[in-house]
Amino acid sequence: MAQKASQGRGLPTDWDRNKQEACSRPREQQAQRPGGGKKEMAAARLSLGRVFPESSILFLCDMQERFRHHIAYFPQIVSVAARMLRVARLLEVPAVLTEQYPEGLGPTVAELRAEDLQPLAKTCFSMVPALQRELDSRPQLRSVLLCGIETQACILNTALDLLDQGLQVHLVVDACSSRSQVDRLVALARLRQSGVFLSTSEGLILQLVQDATHPHFKEIMKIIKEPAPDSGLLGLFQGQNPLFH
């Protein structure tokens, strides 16, 4: 009995020694498992889909005049994209803007309030070819926040091109739409299958801010104080929807 007591309260046991050694090691070493290493840890972190201002960029895709009366919930998705742009400016997240065949489809709508951005014209159903030079100039880039239209066309192809380059894609679901809600729904499911993170604007904004002590937190709270407008997502994400099971 005396020997057991001394092991419990006196001399450290082997378990105690192991615990102390583990706590004294750097966190990265503690997290490693047999057969694991830094590459596995990096892959695990990427799979979490965290976003940080210094390694993110905002993509604004083809929100143009000729689409105004053809895209479902067009005013609402432009409003949410404008909200994302305001936050990007506050947090110094770079933003880029494209226009699909502007000679025929017109300029970017004024409601987006992107007058300070130089739109890049394109005909490809992806933003990436037009923005490849921009991507190459930002070696620190890890995450692309994607807004715009149409979900099954330029949004889907842009996301796949970005994934193919090893970048994380975060689709702002309340800032993307299509003419057809069937196309929108299936495209969202397809994007998710391919590894795109589906997020709401507020969810991404709060991830970027990270802390209520952020110097711009009060300004950002004014932006997100009012809920984002309804863009028809509740019907797409209802429990009986087999594409999201």
Coordinates of C-alpha atoms in Angstrom, one line a residue:
M1 CA 0.0 0.0 0.0
A2 CA 2.8 2.4 0.9
Q3 CA 4.5 1.6 -2.3
K4 CA 1.3 2.4 -4.3
A5 CA 0.9 5.7 -2.4
S6 CA 4.4 6.8 -3.2
Q7 CA 3.8 6.1 -6.9
G8 CA 0.6 8.1 -6.9
R9 CA 1.8 11.2 -5.1
G10 CA 5.6 11.0 -4.7
L11 CA 8.0 9.9 -7.4
P12 CA 6.7 10.5 -10.9
T13 CA 5.3 7.5 -12.8
D14 CA 6.1 6.6 -16.4
W15 CA 2.7 8.1 -17.4
D16 CA 3.6 11.4 -15.6
R17 CA 7.0 11.6 -17.4
N18 CA 5.4 11.0 -20.8
K19 CA 2.8 13.7 -20.1
Q20 CA 5.4 16.2 -19.1
E21 CA 7.5 15.4 -22.2
A22 CA 4.5 15.8 -24.5
C23 CA 3.5 19.2 -23.0
S24 CA 7.1 20.4 -23.4
R25 CA 7.2 19.6 -27.1
P26 CA 6.1 22.1 -29.7
R27 CA 2.5 21.8 -30.8
E28 CA 3.3 20.6 -34.2
Q29 CA 5.2 17.6 -32.7
Q30 CA 2.4 16.9 -30.3
A31 CA -0.1 16.7 -33.2
Q32 CA 1.9 14.2 -35.2
R33 CA 0.8 10.6 -35.3
P34 CA 2.8 7.6 -36.1
G35 CA 3.5 7.7 -39.8
G36 CA 2.4 11.3 -40.1
G37 CA 4.3 14.5 -40.7
K38 CA 4.2 18.1 -41.7
K39 CA 2.7 17.4 -45.1
E40 CA -0.2 15.5 -43.5
M41 CA -0.8 18.3 -41.0
A42 CA -0.8 20.9 -43.8
A43 CA -3.3 18.9 -45.8
A44 CA -5.5 18.6 -42.7
R45 CA -5.4 22.3 -42.1
L46 CA -6.3 23.0 -45.8
S47 CA -9.3 20.7 -45.4
L48 CA -10.7 22.9 -42.7
G49 CA -11.3 25.7 -45.1
R50 CA -10.1 28.6 -42.9
V51 CA -9.8 32.0 -44.5
F52 CA -7.5 34.9 -43.6
P53 CA -7.4 38.4 -45.1
E54 CA -3.7 38.3 -46.0
S55 CA -4.1 35.1 -48.1
S56 CA -7.5 35.7 -49.7
I57 CA -8.9 37.5 -52.7
L58 CA -12.5 38.3 -53.7
F59 CA -13.6 37.3 -57.2
L60 CA -16.7 39.2 -58.6
C61 CA -18.1 37.5 -61.7
D62 CA -20.1 39.1 -64.5
M63 CA -22.8 41.0 -62.6
Q64 CA -23.9 43.0 -65.7
E65 CA -26.8 45.0 -66.9
R66 CA -28.2 42.6 -69.5
F67 CA -28.5 39.8 -66.8
R68 CA -30.6 42.0 -64.6
H69 CA -34.0 40.7 -65.7
H70 CA -33.0 37.2 -66.5
I71 CA -31.1 35.9 -63.3
A72 CA -33.2 34.8 -60.4
Y73 CA -32.8 37.0 -57.3
F74 CA -30.4 39.3 -59.2
P75 CA -30.9 42.4 -57.0
Q76 CA -30.4 40.2 -53.9
I77 CA -27.2 38.5 -55.0
V78 CA -25.7 41.9 -56.2
S79 CA -26.6 43.4 -52.8
V80 CA -24.7 40.6 -51.0
A81 CA -21.7 40.8 -53.3
A82 CA -21.6 44.5 -52.6
R83 CA -21.6 43.7 -48.9
M84 CA -18.6 41.4 -49.5
L85 CA -16.8 44.1 -51.4
R86 CA -17.3 46.7 -48.6
V87 CA -15.8 44.2 -46.1
A88 CA -12.9 43.3 -48.4
R89 CA -12.0 47.0 -48.6
L90 CA -12.0 47.4 -44.8
L91 CA -9.9 44.3 -44.3
E92 CA -7.6 45.1 -47.3
V93 CA -8.6 41.9 -49.1
P94 CA -7.9 42.5 -52.9
A95 CA -10.9 42.3 -55.2
V96 CA -11.1 41.6 -58.9
L97 CA -14.0 42.0 -61.4
T98 CA -14.8 40.4 -64.7
E99 CA -17.4 41.1 -67.4
Q100 CA -18.6 38.6 -69.9
Y101 CA -18.6 40.0 -73.5
P102 CA -19.4 43.6 -72.3
E103 CA -20.1 44.8 -75.8
G104 CA -23.2 42.7 -75.9
L105 CA -24.1 42.2 -72.2
G106 CA -23.3 45.6 -70.9
P107 CA -21.3 47.0 -68.0
T108 CA -21.3 45.9 -64.4
V109 CA -24.4 47.2 -62.5
A110 CA -23.9 50.3 -60.5
E111 CA -25.4 48.7 -57.3
L112 CA -22.3 46.6 -56.9
R113 CA -20.4 49.9 -56.2
A114 CA -17.2 48.6 -57.8
E115 CA -16.3 51.8 -59.7
D116 CA -12.8 51.7 -58.3
L117 CA -12.2 48.2 -59.9
Q118 CA -11.0 47.9 -63.5
P119 CA -13.2 45.2 -65.1
L120 CA -11.5 42.6 -67.2
A121 CA -13.4 41.6 -70.3
K122 CA -13.7 37.9 -71.2
T123 CA -15.5 35.5 -73.4
C124 CA -14.3 32.3 -71.6
F125 CA -16.8 30.7 -69.2
S126 CA -14.2 31.0 -66.5
M127 CA -12.6 34.0 -64.8
V128 CA -9.2 32.4 -64.5
P129 CA -7.7 32.9 -67.9
A130 CA -8.4 36.7 -67.7
L131 CA -7.0 36.8 -64.1
Q132 CA -4.1 34.4 -64.4
R133 CA -1.5 37.2 -64.2
E134 CA -3.1 38.5 -61.1
L135 CA -3.0 35.0 -59.5
D136 CA 0.6 34.5 -60.4
S137 CA 1.5 37.8 -58.8
R138 CA 0.2 36.7 -55.4
P139 CA 2.3 33.8 -54.2
Q140 CA 0.8 34.1 -50.7
L141 CA -2.7 33.4 -52.0
R142 CA -4.5 30.5 -50.6
S143 CA -8.3 31.2 -50.7
V144 CA -10.6 32.7 -53.3
L145 CA -14.0 34.1 -52.2
L146 CA -16.3 33.7 -55.2
C147 CA -19.5 35.7 -56.0
G148 CA -21.5 36.2 -59.2
I149 CA -23.3 34.5 -62.0
E150 CA -24.1 32.1 -63.4
T151 CA -23.6 29.3 -60.9
Q152 CA -23.6 26.5 -63.5
A153 CA -21.4 28.3 -66.0
C154 CA -18.7 30.9 -65.1
I155 CA -18.9 30.2 -61.4
L156 CA -18.5 26.4 -61.7
N157 CA -15.7 26.6 -64.3
T158 CA -13.9 29.3 -62.4
A159 CA -14.0 27.2 -59.2
L160 CA -12.7 24.1 -61.0
D161 CA -9.9 26.0 -62.6
L162 CA -8.9 27.5 -59.2
L163 CA -9.0 24.1 -57.5
D164 CA -6.9 22.7 -60.3
Q165 CA -4.2 25.3 -59.3
G166 CA -4.3 24.1 -55.7
L167 CA -6.3 27.0 -54.3
Q168 CA -9.2 26.8 -51.9
V169 CA -12.5 28.1 -53.2
H170 CA -15.2 29.6 -50.9
L171 CA -18.5 30.1 -52.7
V172 CA -20.6 32.9 -51.3
V173 CA -23.9 31.0 -51.8
D174 CA -26.1 34.0 -51.1
A175 CA -24.2 36.0 -53.8
C176 CA -24.5 33.5 -56.7
S177 CA -27.4 32.6 -58.9
S178 CA -28.6 31.4 -62.3
R179 CA -31.5 31.9 -64.7
S180 CA -32.7 28.4 -63.8
Q181 CA -33.0 27.3 -60.2
V182 CA -32.5 23.7 -61.3
D183 CA -29.2 24.7 -62.8
R184 CA -28.3 26.6 -59.7
L185 CA -29.2 23.7 -57.4
V186 CA -27.3 21.1 -59.3
A187 CA -24.3 23.4 -59.8
L188 CA -24.1 23.9 -56.0
A189 CA -24.1 20.2 -55.4
R190 CA -21.5 19.7 -58.2
L191 CA -19.2 22.4 -56.6
R192 CA -19.5 20.8 -53.2
Q193 CA -18.6 17.4 -54.7
S194 CA -15.5 18.9 -56.2
G195 CA -14.3 20.3 -52.9
V196 CA -15.6 23.9 -52.9
F197 CA -16.6 25.3 -49.5
L198 CA -20.1 26.6 -49.5
S199 CA -20.5 29.5 -47.1
T200 CA -22.9 32.5 -46.5
S201 CA -21.6 36.0 -46.7
E202 CA -21.9 36.5 -43.0
G203 CA -20.1 33.3 -42.2
L204 CA -17.1 34.3 -44.4
I205 CA -17.0 37.8 -43.1
L206 CA -16.8 36.7 -39.4
Q207 CA -14.1 34.2 -40.4
L208 CA -12.1 37.0 -41.9
V209 CA -12.6 39.3 -38.9
Q210 CA -11.7 36.5 -36.4
D211 CA -12.1 38.7 -33.2
A212 CA -14.4 41.3 -31.8
T213 CA -11.3 43.3 -30.9
H214 CA -10.5 43.8 -34.6
P215 CA -10.1 47.6 -35.2
H216 CA -12.8 47.5 -38.0
F217 CA -15.2 45.3 -36.1
K218 CA -17.7 48.0 -35.3
E219 CA -17.8 49.1 -39.0
I220 CA -18.2 45.5 -40.1
M221 CA -21.0 44.9 -37.6
K222 CA -22.9 47.8 -39.1
I223 CA -22.6 46.1 -42.5
I224 CA -23.9 42.7 -41.3
K225 CA -26.4 44.1 -38.7
E226 CA -29.2 43.6 -41.2
P227 CA -29.6 40.0 -42.4
A228 CA -28.7 39.3 -46.0
P229 CA -31.7 39.4 -48.3
D230 CA -33.5 36.2 -49.2
S231 CA -32.0 34.8 -52.4
G232 CA -34.1 31.6 -52.6
L233 CA -31.7 29.4 -50.8
L234 CA -34.0 28.0 -48.2
G235 CA -35.9 26.0 -50.8
L236 CA -32.7 24.6 -52.2
F237 CA -31.3 23.4 -48.9
Q238 CA -34.4 21.9 -47.4
G239 CA -33.9 18.5 -45.7
Q240 CA -35.6 16.5 -48.4
N241 CA -33.2 17.7 -51.0
P242 CA -31.3 14.6 -52.1
L243 CA -28.4 16.5 -53.7
F244 CA -27.2 17.7 -50.4
H245 CA -27.3 14.4 -48.4

